[in-house]
Coordinates of C-alpha atoms in Angstrom, one line a residue:
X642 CA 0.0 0.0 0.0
X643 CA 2.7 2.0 0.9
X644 CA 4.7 1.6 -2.7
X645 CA 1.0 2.8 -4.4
X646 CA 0.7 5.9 -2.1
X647 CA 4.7 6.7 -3.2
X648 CA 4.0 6.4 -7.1
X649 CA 0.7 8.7 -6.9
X650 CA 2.8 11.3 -5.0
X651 CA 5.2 11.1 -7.4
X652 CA 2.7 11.3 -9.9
X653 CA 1.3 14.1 -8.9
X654 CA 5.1 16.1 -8.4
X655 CA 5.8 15.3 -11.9
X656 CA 2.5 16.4 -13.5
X657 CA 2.6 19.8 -11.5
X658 CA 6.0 20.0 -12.6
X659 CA 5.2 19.9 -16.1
X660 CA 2.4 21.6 -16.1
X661 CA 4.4 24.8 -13.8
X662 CA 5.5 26.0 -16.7
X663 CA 3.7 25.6 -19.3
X664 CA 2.3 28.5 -22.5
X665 CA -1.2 28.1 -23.9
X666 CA -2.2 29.7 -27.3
X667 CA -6.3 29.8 -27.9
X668 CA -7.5 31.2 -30.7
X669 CA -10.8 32.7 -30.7
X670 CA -11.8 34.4 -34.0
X671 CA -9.0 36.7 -34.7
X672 CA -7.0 36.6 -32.0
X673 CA -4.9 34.3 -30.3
X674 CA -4.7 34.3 -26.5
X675 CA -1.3 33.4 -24.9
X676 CA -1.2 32.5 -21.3
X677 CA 2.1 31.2 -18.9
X678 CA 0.8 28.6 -16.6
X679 CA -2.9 29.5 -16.7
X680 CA -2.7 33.1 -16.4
X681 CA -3.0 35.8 -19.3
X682 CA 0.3 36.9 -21.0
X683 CA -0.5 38.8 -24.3
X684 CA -2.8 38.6 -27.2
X685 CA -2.1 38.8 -31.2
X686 CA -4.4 41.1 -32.7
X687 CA -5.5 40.0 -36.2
X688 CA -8.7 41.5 -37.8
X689 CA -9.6 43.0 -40.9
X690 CA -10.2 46.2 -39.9
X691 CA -6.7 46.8 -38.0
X692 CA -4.0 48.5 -39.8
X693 CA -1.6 45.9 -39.2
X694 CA -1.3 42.6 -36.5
X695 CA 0.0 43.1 -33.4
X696 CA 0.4 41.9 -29.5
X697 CA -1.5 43.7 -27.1
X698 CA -1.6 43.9 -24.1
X699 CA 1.5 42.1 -22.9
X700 CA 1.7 41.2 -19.5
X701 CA 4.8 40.9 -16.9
X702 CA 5.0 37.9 -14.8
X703 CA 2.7 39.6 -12.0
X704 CA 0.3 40.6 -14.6
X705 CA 1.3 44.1 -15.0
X706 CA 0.6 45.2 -18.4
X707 CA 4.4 46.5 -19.9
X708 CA 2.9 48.0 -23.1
X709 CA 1.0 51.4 -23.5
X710 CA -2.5 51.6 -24.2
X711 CA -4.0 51.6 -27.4
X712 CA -6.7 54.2 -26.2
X713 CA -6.0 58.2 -26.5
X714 CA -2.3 57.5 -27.3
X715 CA -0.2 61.3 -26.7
X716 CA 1.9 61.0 -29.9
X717 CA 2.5 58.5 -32.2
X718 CA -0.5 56.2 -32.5
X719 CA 0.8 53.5 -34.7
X720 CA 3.1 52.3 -31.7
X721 CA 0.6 49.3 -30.9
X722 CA 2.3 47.2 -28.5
X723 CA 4.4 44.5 -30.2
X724 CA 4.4 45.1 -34.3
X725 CA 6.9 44.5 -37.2
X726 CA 6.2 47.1 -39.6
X727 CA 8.7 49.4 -41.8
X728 CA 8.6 52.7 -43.7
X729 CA 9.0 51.7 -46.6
X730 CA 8.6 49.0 -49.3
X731 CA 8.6 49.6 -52.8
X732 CA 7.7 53.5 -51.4
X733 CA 5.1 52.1 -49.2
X734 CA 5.4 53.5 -45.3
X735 CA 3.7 50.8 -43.6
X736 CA 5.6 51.8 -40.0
X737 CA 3.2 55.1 -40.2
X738 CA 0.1 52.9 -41.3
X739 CA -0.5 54.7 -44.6
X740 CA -0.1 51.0 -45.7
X741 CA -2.1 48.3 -44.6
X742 CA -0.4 44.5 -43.6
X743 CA -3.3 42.3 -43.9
X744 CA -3.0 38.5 -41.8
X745 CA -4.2 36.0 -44.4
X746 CA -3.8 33.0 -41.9
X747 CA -2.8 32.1 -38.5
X748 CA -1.8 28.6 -37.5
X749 CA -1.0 27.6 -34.2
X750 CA 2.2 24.7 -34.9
X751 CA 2.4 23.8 -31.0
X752 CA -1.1 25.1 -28.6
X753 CA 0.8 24.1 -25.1
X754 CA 4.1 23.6 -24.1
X755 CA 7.6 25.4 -23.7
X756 CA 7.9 27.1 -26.4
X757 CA 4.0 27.2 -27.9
X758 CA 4.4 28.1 -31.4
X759 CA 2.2 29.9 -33.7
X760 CA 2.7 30.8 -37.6
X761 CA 1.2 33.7 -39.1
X762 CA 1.2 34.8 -42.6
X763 CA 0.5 38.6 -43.8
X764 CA 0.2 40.5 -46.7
X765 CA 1.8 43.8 -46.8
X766 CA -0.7 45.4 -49.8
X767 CA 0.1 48.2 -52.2
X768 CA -1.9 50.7 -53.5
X769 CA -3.5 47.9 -56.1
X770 CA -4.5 46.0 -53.1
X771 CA -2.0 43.1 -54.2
X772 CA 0.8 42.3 -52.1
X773 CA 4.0 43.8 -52.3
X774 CA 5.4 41.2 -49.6
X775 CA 4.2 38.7 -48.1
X776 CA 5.7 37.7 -44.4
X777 CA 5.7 34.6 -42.8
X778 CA 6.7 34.6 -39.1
X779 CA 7.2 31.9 -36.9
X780 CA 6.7 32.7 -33.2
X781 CA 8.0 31.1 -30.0
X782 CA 6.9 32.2 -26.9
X783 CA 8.6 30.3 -24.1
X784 CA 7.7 30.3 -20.1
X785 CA 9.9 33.0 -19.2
X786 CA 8.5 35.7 -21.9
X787 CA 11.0 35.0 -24.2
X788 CA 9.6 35.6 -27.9
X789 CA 11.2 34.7 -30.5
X790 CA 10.5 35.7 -34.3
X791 CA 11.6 34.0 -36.9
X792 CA 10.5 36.6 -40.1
X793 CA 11.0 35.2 -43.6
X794 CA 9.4 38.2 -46.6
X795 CA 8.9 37.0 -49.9
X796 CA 8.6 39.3 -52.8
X797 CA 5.1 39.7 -55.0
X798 CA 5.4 39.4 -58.6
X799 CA 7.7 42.4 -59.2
X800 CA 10.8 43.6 -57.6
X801 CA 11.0 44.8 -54.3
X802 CA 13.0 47.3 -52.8
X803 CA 12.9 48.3 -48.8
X804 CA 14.5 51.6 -48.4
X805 CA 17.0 53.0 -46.3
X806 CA 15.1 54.1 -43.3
X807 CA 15.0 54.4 -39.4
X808 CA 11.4 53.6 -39.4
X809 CA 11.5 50.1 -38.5
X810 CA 11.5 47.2 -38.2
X811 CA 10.5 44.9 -34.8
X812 CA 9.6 46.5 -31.6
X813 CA 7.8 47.6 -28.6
X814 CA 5.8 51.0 -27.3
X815 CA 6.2 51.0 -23.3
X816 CA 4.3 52.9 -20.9
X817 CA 4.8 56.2 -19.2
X818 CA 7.1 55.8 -16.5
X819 CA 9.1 53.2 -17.9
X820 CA 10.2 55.7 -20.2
X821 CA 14.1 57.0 -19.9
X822 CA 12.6 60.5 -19.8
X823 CA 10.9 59.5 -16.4
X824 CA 12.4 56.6 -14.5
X825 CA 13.6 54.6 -17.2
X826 CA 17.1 53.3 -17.9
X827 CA 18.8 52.0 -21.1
X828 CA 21.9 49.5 -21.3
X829 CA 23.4 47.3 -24.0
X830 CA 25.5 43.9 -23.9
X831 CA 28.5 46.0 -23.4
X832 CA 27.5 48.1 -20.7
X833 CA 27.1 51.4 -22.5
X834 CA 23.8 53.2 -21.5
X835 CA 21.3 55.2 -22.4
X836 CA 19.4 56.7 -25.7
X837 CA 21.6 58.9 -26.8
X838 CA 24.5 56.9 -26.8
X839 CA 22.4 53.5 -27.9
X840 CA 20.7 55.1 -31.0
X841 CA 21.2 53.5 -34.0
X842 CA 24.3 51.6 -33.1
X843 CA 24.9 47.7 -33.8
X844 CA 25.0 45.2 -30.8
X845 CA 23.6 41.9 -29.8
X846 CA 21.3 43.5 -27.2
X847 CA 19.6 46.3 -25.7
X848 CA 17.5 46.6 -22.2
X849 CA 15.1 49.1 -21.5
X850 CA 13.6 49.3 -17.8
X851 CA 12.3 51.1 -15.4
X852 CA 9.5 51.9 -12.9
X853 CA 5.7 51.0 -13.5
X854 CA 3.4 51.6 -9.7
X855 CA 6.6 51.1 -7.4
X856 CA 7.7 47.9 -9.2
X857 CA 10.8 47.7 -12.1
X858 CA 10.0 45.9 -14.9
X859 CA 11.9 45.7 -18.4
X860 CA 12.1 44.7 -22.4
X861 CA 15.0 43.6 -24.1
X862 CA 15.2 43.3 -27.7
X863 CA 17.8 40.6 -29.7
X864 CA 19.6 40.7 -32.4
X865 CA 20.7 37.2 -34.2
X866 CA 24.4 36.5 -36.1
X867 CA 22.4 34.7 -38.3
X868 CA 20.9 37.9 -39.9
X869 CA 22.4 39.0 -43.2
X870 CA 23.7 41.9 -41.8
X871 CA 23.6 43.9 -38.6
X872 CA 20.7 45.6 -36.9
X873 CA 20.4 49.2 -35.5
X874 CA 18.3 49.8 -32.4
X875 CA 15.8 53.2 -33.1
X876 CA 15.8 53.4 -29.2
X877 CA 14.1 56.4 -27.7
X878 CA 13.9 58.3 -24.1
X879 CA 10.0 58.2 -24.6
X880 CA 9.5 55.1 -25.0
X881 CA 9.2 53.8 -28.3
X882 CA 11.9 50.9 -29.3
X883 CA 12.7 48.8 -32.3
X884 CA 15.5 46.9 -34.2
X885 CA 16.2 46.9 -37.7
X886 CA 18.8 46.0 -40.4
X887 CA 17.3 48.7 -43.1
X888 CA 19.1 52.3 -41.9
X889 CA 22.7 51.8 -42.0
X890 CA 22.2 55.8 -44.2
X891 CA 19.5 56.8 -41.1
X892 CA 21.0 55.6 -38.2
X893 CA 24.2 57.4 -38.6
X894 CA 23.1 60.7 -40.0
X895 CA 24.5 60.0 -44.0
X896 CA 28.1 58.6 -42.6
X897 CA 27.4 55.5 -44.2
X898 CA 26.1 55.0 -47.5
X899 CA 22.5 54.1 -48.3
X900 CA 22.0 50.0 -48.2
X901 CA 18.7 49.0 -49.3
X902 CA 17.4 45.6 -49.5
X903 CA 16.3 44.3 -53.2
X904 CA 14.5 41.2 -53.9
X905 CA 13.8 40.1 -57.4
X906 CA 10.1 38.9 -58.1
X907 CA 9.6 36.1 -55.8
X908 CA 13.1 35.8 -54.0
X909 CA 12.9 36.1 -50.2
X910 CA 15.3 36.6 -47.5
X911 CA 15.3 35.9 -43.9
X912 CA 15.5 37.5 -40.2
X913 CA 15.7 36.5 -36.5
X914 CA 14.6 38.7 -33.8
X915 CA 14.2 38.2 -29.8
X916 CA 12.1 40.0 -27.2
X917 CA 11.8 39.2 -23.5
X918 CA 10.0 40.5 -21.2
X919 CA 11.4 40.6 -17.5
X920 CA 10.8 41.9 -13.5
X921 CA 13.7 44.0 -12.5
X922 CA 16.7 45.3 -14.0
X923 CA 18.9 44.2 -16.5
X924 CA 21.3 42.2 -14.4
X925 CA 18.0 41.2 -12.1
X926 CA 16.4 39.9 -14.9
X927 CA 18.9 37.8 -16.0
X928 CA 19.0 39.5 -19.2
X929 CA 22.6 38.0 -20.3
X930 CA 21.2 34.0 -20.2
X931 CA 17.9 35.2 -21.5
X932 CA 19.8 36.1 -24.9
X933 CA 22.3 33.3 -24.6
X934 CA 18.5 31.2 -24.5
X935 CA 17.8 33.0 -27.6
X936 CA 21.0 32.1 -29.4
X937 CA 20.5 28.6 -28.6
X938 CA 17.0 28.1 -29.7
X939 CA 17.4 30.0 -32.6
X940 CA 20.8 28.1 -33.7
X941 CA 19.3 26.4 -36.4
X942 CA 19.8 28.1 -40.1
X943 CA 17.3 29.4 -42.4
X944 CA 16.8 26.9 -45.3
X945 CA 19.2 28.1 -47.9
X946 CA 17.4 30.5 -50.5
X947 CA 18.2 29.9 -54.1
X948 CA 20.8 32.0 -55.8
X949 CA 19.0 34.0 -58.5
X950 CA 20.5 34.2 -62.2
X951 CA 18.9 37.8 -62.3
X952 CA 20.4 40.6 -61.6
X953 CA 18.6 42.5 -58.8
X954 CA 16.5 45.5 -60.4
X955 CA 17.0 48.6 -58.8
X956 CA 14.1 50.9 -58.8
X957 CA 14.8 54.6 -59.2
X958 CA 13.6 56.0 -56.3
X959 CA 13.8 59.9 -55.4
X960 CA 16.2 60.2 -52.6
X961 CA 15.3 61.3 -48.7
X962 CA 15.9 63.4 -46.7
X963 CA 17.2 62.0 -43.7
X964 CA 16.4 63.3 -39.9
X965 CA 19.5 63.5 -37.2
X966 CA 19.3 61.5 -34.6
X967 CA 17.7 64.2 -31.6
X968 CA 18.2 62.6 -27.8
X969 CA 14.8 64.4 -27.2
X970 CA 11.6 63.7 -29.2
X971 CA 10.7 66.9 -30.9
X972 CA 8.0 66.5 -33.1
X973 CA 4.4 67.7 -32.2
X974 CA 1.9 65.6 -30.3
X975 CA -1.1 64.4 -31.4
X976 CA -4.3 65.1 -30.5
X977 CA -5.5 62.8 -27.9
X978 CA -8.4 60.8 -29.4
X979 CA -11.4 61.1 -26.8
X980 CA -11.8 57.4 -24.9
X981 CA -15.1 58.3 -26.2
X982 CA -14.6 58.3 -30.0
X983 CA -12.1 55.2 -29.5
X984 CA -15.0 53.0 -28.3
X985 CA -17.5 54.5 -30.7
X986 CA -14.5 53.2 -33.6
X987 CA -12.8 50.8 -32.6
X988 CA -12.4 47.3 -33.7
X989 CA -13.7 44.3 -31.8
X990 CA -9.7 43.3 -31.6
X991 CA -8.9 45.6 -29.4
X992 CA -9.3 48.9 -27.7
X993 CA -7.1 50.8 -31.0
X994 CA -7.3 54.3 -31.8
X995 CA -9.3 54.7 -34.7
X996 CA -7.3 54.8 -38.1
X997 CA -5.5 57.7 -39.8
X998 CA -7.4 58.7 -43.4
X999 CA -4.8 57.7 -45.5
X1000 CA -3.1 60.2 -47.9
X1001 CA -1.2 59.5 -51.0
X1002 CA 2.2 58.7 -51.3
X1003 CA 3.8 61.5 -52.6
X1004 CA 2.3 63.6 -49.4
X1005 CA 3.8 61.6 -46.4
X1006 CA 5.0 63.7 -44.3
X1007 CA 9.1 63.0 -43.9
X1008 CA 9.7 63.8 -39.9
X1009 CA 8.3 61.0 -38.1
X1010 CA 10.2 59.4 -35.3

C-alpha cells in the first residue's frame, strides 16, 4: 500500500512540474490568447479592420501590463504594442500605417508547451490591393516571456526594394514611467547606456527598464548573427523601441552610404529577432542567459534560398531626406483621441485608436520618429 501511495505522490510532483510551466495559445476568432501557466500573458491582434497585427496587451509575470494603451495615445499612435512594420517597401510607409499589412492565416504549430508556437502569414498590400510582400513569421513564446521571431518576406510578382530608413522594423511602445525621460534606464550587452549613446548603433542586445506603480519591470530586444547583416536599435527616451537591419544611411546621420534591401520577383530573405520580457533590472532579470536562450534556440539556419541568375532591379527612387538623430523627441503631439470616439471606432480586436485617413504617397510627411 505504501509503494502505491509513493507512485501517486510522485505522480502528482511530476504532473505539477510539467504543467508549472507551461504557454497556452487559444485562438478565438481573430485573436490568439497566450497564457504562462494559466494566467494571461499577451494577445495577437489579427482583424480585418486593424491596420496591421500586433500583440496587445503584454503582460509581466505579476500581470502588469508592460505595453502602452492603445486608447487616446499622446503622440505617435501606430506604436501598438508589439508590431513589425517598416517605412517603406517599394515607397510604401507601412511603419506610419498609410499601408495596410493584412494577416491571411494564423496557425498555431504547438497550442501548449515550452515554447507554444504559432505561424502567421501577412500580406503587406500596395496601393493595387496586391501584395508587395508577403511575411511569414514563426513565433515562440517560451515560459519565461521570451519571444522569438523568426520573419521570412517573400517578394510579389515584381521587384521589391525596402528603403534606407530608421522607421522600423520589430519592436515595442512601453508605458509612461518606464520611459528614460521618467524613471527609465537604457543599457546594451557591453554596458554602455542610455538613448543617446544606444541610437542607432549595432549590438547583440539592448534593455530598457524602469518603474511601473513602485515595481521595475523591463524589455529587451535581440539581435541574431544569423541575420544577413547587422541591426540598428531606433531606441528612444520616450519610450518607443525597435530593431532593424534597413538604416545603415539613417542611423548614422548620411556617414554610411545608403544600403537598401532588393529582392527580385519572388526571392525572399530571412531574419531572427528576440524579445523578452522581464521583472527587475537588466542584471536582475537575467537579461545575459535570456539572450544566450535566444541564441541557442534559434541556432538552427534558415533553409538556404536559391541563388538567382537575375540581376537584382534597382528601382529609381527619389532620394530622402534623412532626420538627425535628436536625444529628445521633438516632433508635435497628437491630438488625444477622446476614450469616447475610441470606443465609438474601434475594432472588436482591441481597444485601438481609430485609423488615420490615409493620404497619398507623394504627401507623407518626412519627420516621423
Amino acid at each position: 500500500m505504501k509503494i502505491v501511495f509513493s507512485i501517486i505522490c510522485l505522480f502528482v510532483g511530476f504532473s505539477t512540474v510539467a504543467n508549472a510551466d507551461t504557454v497556452q495559445l487559444k485562438q478565438q476568432g481573430t485573436k490568439v490568447n497566450v497564457s504562462i501557466d494559466g494566467k494571461p500573458f499577451t494577445t495577437y491582434n489579427t482583424g480585418g479592420s486593424l491596420p496591421k497585427p500586433f500583440f496587445s496587451p503584454v503582460r509581466a509575470a505579476d500581470g502588469t501590463v508592460i505595453t502602452r494603451s492603445l486608447v487616446d495615445p499622446e503622440d505617435h499612435p501606430h506604436h501598438k504594442g508589439i508590431w513589425v512594420a517598416v517605412d517603406e517597401v517599394n515607397e510604401v510607409d507601412f511603419w506610419a500605417e498609410k499601408g495596410k499589412i493584412k494577416n491571411s492565416s494564423v496557425k498555431i504549430i504547438k497550442a501548449s508547451g515550452n515554447p507554444a508556437v504559432l505561424k502567421v502569414t501577412n500580406q503587406w498590400l500596395g496601393e493595387d490591393k496586391k501584395p508587395i510582400v508577403t511575411e511569414n513569421t514563426v513565433i515562440s513564446i517560451y515560459a519565461n516571456r521570451l519571444m522569438t521571431y523568426n520573419i521570412t518576406f517573400k517578394a510579389g510578382s515584381k521587384p521589391v526594394v525596402f528603403e534606407d530608413t530608421k522607421e522600423g522594423l520589430f519592436g515595442i511602445r512601453l508605458p509612461n514611467g518606464m520611459r528614460e525621460k521618467e524613471e527609465g534606464s537604457v543599457e546594451n550587452n557591453t554596458g554602455i547606456k542610455g538613448t543617446k549613446d544606444n541610437w542607432g548603433k549595432p549590438t547583440e542586445w539592448i534593455d530598457y527598464y524602469g518603474p511601473l506603480n513602485g515595481k521595475v519591470y523591463g524589455v529587451t530586444l535581440m539581435d541574431s548573427p544569423q541575420n544577413y547583416k547587422k541591426s540598428r536599435y531606433h531606441v528612444r527616451n520616450y519610450g518607443l523601441f525597435t530593431i532593424s537591419p534597413f538604416g545603415d544611411h539613417s542611423y548614422t546621420n548620411k556617414k554610411q552610404p545608403a544600403d537598401p534591401k532588393h529582392l527580385n520577383a519572388g526571392e525572399k530573405f530571412n531574419l531572427k529577432y528576440g524579445i523578452y520580457i522581464h521583472s527587475g533590472n537588466t542584471q536582475q532579470g537575467k537579461v545575459a542567459d535570456a539572450y544566450k536562450q535566444f541564441l541557442n534556440v534559434s541556432k538552427k539556419k534558415a533553409s538556404p534560398k536559391k541563388v538567382s541568375q537575375k540581376k537584382p532591379v534597382k528601382q529609381q527612387t527619389k532620394a530622402k531626406k534623412v532626420a538627425a538623430a535628436p536625444y529628445e523627441e521633438k516632433s508635435k503631439a497628437l491630438e488625444p483621441i477622446p476614450a469616447s470616439a475610441a470606443a465609438a471606432t474601434a475594432s472588436d480586436d482591441c481597444n485601438c485608436a481609430p485609423q488615420q485617413r490615409r493620404r497619398g504617397l507623394f504627401r507623407r510627411i518626412r519627420g516621423r520618429r
